[in-house]
Tab-separated table of C-alpha atoms in Angstrom:
chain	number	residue	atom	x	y	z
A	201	UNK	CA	82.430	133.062	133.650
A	202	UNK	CA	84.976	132.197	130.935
A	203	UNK	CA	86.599	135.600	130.940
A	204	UNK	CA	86.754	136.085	134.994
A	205	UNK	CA	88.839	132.761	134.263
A	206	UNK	CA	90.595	134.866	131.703
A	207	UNK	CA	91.507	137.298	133.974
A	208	UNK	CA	92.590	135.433	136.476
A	209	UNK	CA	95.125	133.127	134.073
A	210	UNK	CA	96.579	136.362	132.417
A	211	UNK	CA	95.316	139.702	134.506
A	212	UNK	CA	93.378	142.742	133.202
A	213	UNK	CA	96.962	144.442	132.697
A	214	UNK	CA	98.311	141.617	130.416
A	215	UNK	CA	95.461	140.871	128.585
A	216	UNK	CA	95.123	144.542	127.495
A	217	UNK	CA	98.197	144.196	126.612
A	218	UNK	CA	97.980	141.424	124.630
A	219	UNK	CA	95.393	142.594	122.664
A	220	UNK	CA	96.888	145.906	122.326
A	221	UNK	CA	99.888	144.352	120.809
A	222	UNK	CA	97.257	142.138	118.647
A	223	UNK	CA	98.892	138.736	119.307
A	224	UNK	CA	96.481	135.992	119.033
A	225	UNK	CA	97.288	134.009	121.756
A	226	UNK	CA	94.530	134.744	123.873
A	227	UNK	CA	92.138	134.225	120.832
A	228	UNK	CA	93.292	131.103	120.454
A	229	UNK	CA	93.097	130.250	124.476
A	230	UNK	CA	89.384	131.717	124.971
A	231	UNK	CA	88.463	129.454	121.305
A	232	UNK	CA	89.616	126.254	123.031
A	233	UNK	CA	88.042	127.189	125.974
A	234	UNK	CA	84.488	127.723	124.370
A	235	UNK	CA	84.874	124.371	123.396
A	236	UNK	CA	84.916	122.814	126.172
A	237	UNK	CA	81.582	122.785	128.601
A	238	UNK	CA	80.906	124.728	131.914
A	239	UNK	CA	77.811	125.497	134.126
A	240	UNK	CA	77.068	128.802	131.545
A	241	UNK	CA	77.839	127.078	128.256
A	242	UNK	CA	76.652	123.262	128.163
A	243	UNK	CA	73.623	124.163	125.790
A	244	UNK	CA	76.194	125.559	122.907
A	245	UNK	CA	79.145	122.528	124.157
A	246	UNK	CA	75.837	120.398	123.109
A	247	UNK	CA	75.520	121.945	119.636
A	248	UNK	CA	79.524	121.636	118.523
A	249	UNK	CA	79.329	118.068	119.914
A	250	UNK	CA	76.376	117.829	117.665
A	251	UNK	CA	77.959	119.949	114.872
A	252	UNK	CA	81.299	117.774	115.261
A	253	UNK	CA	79.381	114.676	115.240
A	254	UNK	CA	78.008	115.338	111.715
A	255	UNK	CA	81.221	116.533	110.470
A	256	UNK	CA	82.546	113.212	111.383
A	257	UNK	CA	79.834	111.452	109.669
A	258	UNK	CA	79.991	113.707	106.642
A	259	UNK	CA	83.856	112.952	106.459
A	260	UNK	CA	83.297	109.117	107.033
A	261	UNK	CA	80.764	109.232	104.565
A	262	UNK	CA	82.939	110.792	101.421
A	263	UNK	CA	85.884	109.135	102.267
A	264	UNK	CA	83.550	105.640	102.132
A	265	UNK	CA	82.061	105.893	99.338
A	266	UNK	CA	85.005	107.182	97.251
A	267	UNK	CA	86.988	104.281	98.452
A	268	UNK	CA	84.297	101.731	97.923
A	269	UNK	CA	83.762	103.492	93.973
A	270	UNK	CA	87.443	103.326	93.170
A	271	UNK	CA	88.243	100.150	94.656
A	272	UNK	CA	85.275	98.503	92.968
A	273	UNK	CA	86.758	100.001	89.655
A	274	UNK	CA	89.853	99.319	90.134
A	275	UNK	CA	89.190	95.887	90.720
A	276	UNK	CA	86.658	95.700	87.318
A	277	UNK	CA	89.435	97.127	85.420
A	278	UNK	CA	91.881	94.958	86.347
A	279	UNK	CA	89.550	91.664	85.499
A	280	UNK	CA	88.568	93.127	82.430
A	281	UNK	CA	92.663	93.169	81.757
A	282	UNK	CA	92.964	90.056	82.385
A	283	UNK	CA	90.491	88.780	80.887
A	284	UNK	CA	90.681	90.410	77.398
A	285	UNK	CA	93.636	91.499	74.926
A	286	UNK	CA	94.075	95.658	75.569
A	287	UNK	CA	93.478	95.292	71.259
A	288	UNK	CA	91.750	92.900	69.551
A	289	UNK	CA	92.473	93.025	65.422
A	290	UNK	CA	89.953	90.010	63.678
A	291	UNK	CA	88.247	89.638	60.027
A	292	UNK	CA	84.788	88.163	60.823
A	293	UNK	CA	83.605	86.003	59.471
A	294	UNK	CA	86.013	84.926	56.978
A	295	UNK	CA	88.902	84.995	59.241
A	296	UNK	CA	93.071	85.113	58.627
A	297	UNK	CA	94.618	83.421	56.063
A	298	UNK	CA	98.082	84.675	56.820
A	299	UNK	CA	98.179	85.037	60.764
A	300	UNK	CA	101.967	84.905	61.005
A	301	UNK	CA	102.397	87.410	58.343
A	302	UNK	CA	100.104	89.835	60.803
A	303	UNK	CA	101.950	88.987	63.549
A	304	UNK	CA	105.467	89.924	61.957
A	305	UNK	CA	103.950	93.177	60.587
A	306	UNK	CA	102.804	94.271	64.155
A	307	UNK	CA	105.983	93.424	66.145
A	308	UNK	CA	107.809	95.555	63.356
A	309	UNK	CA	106.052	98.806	63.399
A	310	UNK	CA	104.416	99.268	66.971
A	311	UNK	CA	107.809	97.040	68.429
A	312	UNK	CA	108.342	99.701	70.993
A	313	UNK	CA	104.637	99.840	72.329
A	314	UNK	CA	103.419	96.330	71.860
A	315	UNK	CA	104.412	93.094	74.433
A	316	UNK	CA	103.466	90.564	71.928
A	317	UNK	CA	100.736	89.142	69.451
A	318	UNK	CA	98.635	86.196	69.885
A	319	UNK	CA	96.505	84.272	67.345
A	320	UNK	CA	93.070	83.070	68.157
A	321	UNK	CA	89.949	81.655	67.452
A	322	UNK	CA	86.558	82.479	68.244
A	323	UNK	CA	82.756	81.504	67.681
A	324	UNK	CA	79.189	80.820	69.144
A	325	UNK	CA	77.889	77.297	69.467
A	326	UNK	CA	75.614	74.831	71.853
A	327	UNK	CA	77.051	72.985	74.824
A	328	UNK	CA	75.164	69.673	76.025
A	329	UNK	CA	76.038	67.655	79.293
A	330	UNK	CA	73.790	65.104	79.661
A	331	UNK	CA	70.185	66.645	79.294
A	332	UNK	CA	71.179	70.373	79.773
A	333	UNK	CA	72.075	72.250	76.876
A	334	UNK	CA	73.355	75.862	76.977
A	335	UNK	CA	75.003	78.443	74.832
A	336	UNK	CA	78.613	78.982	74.829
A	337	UNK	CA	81.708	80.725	72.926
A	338	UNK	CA	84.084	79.082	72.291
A	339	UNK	CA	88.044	80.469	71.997
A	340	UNK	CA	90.764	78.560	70.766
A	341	UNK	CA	94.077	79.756	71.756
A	342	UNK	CA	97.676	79.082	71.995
A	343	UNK	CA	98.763	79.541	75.643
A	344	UNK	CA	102.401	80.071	75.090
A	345	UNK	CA	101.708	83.037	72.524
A	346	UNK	CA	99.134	84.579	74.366
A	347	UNK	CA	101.476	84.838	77.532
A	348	UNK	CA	103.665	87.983	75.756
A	349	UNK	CA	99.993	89.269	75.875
A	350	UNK	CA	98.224	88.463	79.019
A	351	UNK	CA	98.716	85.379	80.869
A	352	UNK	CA	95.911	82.613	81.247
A	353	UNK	CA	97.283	80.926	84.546
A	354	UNK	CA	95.637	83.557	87.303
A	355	UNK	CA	92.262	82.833	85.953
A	356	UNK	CA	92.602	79.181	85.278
A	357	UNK	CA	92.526	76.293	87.361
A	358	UNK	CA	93.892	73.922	88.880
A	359	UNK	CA	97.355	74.855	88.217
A	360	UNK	CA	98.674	73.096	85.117
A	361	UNK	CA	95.372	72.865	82.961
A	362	UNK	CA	97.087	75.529	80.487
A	363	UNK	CA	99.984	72.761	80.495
A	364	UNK	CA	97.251	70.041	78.897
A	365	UNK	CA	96.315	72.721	76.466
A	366	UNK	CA	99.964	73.749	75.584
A	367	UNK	CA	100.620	69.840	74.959
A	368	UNK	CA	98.225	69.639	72.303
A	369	UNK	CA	99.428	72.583	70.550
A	370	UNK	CA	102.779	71.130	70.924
A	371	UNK	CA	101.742	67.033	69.620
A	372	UNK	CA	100.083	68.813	66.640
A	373	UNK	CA	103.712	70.466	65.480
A	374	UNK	CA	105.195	67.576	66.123
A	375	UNK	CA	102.780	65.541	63.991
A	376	UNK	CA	100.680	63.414	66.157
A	377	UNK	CA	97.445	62.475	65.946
A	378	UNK	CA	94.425	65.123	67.376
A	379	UNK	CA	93.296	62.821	70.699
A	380	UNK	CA	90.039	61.428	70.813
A	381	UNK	CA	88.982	63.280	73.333
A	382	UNK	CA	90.097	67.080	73.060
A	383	UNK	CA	90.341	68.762	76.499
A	384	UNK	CA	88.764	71.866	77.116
A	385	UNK	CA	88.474	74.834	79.700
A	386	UNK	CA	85.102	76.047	81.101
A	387	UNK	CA	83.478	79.131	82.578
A	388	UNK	CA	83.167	78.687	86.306
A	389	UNK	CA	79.423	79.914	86.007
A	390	UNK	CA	78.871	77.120	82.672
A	391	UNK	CA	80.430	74.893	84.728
A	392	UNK	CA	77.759	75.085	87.555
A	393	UNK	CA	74.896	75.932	84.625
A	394	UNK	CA	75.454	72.281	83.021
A	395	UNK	CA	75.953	70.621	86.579
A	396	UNK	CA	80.128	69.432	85.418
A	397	UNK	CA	82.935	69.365	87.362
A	398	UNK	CA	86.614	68.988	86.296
A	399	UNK	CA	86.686	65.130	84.578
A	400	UNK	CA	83.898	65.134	83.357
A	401	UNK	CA	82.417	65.033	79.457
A	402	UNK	CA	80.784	67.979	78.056
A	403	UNK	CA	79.944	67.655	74.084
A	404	UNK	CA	79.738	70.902	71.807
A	405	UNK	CA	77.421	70.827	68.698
A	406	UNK	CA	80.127	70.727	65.614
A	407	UNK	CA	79.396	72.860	62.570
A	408	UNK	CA	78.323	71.238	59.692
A	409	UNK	CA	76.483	70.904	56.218
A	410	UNK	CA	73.717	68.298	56.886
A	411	UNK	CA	70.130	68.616	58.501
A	412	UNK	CA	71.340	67.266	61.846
A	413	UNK	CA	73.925	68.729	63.903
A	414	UNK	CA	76.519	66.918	65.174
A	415	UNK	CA	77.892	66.212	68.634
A	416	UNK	CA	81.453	66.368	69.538
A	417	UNK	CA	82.785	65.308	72.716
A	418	UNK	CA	85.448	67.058	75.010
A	419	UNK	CA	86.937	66.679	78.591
A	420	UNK	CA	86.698	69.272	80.965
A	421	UNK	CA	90.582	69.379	82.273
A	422	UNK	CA	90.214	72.795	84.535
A	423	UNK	CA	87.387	76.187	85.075
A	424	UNK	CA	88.112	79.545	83.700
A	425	UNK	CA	87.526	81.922	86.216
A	426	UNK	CA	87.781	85.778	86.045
A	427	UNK	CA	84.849	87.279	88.029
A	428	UNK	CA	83.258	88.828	85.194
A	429	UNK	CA	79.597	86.642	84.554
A	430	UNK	CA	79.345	87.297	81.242
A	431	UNK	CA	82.588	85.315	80.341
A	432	UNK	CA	82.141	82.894	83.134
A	433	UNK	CA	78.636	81.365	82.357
A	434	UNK	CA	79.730	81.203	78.252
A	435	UNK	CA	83.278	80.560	77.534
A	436	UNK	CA	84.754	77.397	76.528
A	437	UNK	CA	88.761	77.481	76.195
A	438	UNK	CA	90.635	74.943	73.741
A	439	UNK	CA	93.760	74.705	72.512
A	440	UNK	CA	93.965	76.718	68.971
A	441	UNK	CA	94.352	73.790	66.343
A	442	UNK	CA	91.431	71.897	68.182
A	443	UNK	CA	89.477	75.060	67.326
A	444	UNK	CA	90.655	74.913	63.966
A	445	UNK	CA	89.896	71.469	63.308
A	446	UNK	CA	86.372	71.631	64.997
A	447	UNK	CA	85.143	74.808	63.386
A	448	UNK	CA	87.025	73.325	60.026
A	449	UNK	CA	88.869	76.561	59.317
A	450	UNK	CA	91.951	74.986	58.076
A	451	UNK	CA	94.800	77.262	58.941
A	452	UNK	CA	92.775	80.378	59.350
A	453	UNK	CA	92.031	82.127	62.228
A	454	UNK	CA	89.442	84.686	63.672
A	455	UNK	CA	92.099	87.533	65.021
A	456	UNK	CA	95.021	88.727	66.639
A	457	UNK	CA	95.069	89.364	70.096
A	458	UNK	CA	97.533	92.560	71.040
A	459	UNK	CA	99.458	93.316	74.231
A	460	UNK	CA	100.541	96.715	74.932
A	461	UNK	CA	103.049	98.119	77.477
A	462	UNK	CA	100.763	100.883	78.578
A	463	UNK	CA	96.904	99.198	78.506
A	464	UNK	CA	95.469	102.820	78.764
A	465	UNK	CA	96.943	103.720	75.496
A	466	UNK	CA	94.879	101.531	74.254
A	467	UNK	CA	92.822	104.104	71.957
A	468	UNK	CA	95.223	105.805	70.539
A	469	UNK	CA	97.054	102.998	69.652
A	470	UNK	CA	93.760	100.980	68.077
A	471	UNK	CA	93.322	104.490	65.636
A	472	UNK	CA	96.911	104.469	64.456
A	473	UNK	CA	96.183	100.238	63.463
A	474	UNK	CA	93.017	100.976	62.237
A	475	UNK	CA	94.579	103.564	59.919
A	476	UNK	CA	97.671	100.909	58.878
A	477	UNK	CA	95.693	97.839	59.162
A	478	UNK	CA	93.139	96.591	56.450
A	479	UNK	CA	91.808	94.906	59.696
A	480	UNK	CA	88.978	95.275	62.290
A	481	UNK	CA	90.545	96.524	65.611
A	482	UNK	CA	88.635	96.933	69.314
A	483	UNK	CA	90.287	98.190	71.939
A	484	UNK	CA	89.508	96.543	75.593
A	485	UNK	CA	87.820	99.667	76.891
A	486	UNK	CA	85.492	99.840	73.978
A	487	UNK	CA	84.576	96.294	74.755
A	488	UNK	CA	82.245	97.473	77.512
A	489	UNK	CA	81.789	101.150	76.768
A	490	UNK	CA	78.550	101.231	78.180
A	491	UNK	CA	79.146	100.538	81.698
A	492	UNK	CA	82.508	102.594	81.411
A	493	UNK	CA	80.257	105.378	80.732
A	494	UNK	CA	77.793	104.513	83.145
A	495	UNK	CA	80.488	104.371	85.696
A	496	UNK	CA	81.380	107.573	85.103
A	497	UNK	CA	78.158	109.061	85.319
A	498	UNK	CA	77.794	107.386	88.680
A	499	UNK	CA	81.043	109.178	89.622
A	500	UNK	CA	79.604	112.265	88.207
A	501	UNK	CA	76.437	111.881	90.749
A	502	UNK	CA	78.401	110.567	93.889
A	503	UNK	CA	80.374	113.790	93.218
A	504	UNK	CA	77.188	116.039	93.368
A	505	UNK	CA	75.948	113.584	97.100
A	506	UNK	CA	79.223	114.278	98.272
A	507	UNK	CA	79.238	117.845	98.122
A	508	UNK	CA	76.196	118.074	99.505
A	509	UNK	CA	77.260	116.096	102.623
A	510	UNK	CA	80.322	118.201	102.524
A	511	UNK	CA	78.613	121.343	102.422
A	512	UNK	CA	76.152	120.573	105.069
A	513	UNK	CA	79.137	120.036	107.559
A	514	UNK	CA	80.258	123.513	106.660
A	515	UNK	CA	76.530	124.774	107.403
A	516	UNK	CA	76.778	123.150	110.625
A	517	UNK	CA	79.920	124.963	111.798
A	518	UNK	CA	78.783	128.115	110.122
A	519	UNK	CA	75.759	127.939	112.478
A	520	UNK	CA	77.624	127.156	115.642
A	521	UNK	CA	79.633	129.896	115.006
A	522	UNK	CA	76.598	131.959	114.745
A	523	UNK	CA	74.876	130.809	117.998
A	524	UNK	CA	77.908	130.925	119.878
A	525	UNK	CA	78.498	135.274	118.718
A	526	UNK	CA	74.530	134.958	119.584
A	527	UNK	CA	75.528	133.891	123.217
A	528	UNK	CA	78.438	135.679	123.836
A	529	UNK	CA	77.493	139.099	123.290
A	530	UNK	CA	78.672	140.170	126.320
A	531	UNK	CA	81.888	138.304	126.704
A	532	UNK	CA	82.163	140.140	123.154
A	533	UNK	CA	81.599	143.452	125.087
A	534	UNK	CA	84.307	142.635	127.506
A	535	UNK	CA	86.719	141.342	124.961
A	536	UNK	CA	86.132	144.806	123.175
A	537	UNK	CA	87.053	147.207	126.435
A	538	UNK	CA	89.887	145.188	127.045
A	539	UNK	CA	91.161	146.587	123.875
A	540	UNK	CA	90.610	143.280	121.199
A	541	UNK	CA	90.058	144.527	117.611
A	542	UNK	CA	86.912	143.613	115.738
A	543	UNK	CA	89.522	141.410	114.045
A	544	UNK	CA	90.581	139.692	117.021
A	545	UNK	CA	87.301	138.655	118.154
A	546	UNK	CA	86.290	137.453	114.725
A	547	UNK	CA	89.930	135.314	114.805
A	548	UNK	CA	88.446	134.015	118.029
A	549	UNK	CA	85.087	132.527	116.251
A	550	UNK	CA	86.667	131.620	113.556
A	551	UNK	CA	89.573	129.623	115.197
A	552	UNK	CA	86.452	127.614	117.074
A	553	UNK	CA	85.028	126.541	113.568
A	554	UNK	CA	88.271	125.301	112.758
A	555	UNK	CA	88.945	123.166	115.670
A	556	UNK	CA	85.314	121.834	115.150
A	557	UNK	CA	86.175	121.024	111.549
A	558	UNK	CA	89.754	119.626	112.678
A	559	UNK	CA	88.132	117.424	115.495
A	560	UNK	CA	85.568	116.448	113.188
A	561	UNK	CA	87.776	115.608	110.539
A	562	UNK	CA	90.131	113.274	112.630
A	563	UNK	CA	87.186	111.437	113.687
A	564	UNK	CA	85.585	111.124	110.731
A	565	UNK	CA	88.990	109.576	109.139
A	566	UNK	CA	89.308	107.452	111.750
A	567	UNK	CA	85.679	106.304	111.468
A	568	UNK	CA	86.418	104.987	107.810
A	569	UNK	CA	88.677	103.604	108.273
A	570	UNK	CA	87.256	101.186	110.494
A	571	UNK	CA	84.341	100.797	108.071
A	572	UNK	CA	86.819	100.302	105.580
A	573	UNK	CA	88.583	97.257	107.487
A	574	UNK	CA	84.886	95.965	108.168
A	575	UNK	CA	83.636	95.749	104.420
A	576	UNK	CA	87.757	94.170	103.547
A	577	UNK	CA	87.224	91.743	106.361
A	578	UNK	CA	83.714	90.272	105.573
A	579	UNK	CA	83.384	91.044	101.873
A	580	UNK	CA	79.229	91.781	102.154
A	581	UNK	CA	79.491	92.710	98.618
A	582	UNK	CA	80.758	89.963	96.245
């Protein structure tokens, strides 16, 4: 019997004693030693290995799926930063007569929350190579502005293709004639759509007047790739006055693209332009606000899965601690004319449900994070 062994460690004498002197001690000895099995306990040892077991998995399972939510997030966010302006300020479809002018005005009043201002181009046409023809936008954009906003060069590659786009820019200041064959910037997914690779030709139907569209050629000097599909399999990068010249906007351009020191005061800073500006501003976040919000509805319903799991473990300690009063009614009975307090006994039970939730715990972290080093490891989720 537990207690005999009680006895025998402290004596009848002391343990009265003890308990007389309500020190908790001995609570916390006989709480351990439930937990451990012996010839008159190994059906309730069964149930907390049972009970810590799904604690474990419960813990495991929260900390999982939270990590897995907010990594995958984080990591959208961040490509969606990369990938876009934080504020986008355009007059479509007429465009911006005076895009210098713009950029001056910004840089003077928000110069203590914006990085820098970029102009750019932007429209919809038809890409052909060979026999495959799909749909693609098309950007135009000066490399060198657009790095005070957000740089091109960790989503581009091979390293130097934003050079062979800067050079252009910088031949058409300088005078010299547009090359014969622009260079240009795919989508990784477009690339693999029209069957290119880097070298090769890829023509884009021109704008114009007459009955039958024109074809313009273009060499493919390096693949834009930021992880998000729906700019991967459409966008075609050129340098801004190729733009110009092939959508035959003159000077003009579509927008302004607008970096900001702090990208999550993004909103606040769009209303104060919109308000200034006799311009149409979009904020990054508003770019995709429907899978921001569904995003946070998932969070919303992982939260309510989680707590469930959560307060199952708790339901499976509360009913060890229940079958293990159930069994010990008479070590209860002992406890009590040795002199322990109804409070001391109850200490007793509950110190057991908080080792089980302690052991539990531990194991449980541990357990993610080994399923946390499997999923960074093998990447089963692209």
């Amino acid at each position: 019997m537990l207690l005999q062994k009680s006895l025998q460690c402290y004596g009848r004498e002391a343990l009265t004693h003890i308990f007389s002197s309500k020190s908790m001690s001995v609570t916390t000895f006989i709480a351990k030693r439930y937990m451990q099995a012996g010839r008159d306990n190994r059906f309730f040892s069964w149930i907390s290995v049972l009970t810590i077991a799904g604690v474990a998995i419960g813990v495991a399972a929260m900390i999982v799926v939270w990590s897995v939510i907010n990594g995958f997030e984080s990591e959208l966010r961040r490509r969606f930063l990369e990938a876009n302006a934080h504020i986008m300020a355009y007059r479509f479809p007429h465009g911006i007569s005076n895009g210098d002018h713009w950029i001056e005005d910004i840089n003077k009043d928000f110069k203590n929350v914006v990085t820098g201002v970029s102009l750019f181009v932007h429209y919809e046409t038809m890409a052909r190579k060979d026999s495959i023809l799909h749909g693609v936008l098309v950007r135009g954009t000066d490399p060198k502005m657009r790095e005070s906003v957000q740089s091109l060069a960790p989503i581009t590659r091979p390293k130097g293709a934003i050079d062979i786009l800067q050079q252009e820019i910088s031949d058409a200041a300088t005078g010299k004639a547009p090359p014969e064959l622009p260079s240009v910037i795919i989508g990784s997914g477009l690339l693999s759509l029209l069957s290119a690779k880097v070298g090769d030709t890829i023509e884009l139907v021109e704008p114009t007047k007459e009955s039958l569209a024109a074809m313009k050629p273009f060499k493919v000097v390096g693949v834009y790739d930021s992880g998000l599909k729906h700019y991967d399999n459409k966008l075609v990068l050129m340098s801004l006055p190729t733009a110009q010249r092939f959508f035959n906007m003159g000077k003009k351009v579509t927008g302004l693209e607008i970096g900001l020191e702090k990208p999550w005061d993004s909103p606040k800073i769009a209303e104060q332009m919109s308000a200034k500006y006799t311009l149409s501003i979009k904020e990054w976040q508003s770019f995709n606000r429907p899978l921001f919000e569904a995003m946070q509805m998932e969070r919303v319903v992982i939260l309510l899965i989680t707590g469930l799991i959560a307060g199952v473990a708790g339901f499976n300690i509360l009913t060890t601690i229940f079958v293990a009063v159930s069994q010990r009614q008479r070590d209860i009975s002992i406890l009590k004319a040795l002199g322990a307090t109804n409070r001391q006994v109850l200490t007793l039970f509950i110190k057991q449900g908080v080792y089980i939730g302690i052991i539990g715990g531990l194991i449980g972290m541990v357990l993610a994070m080994a399923i946390s080093a499997i999923l960074e490891r093998y990447q089963f989720v692209d």
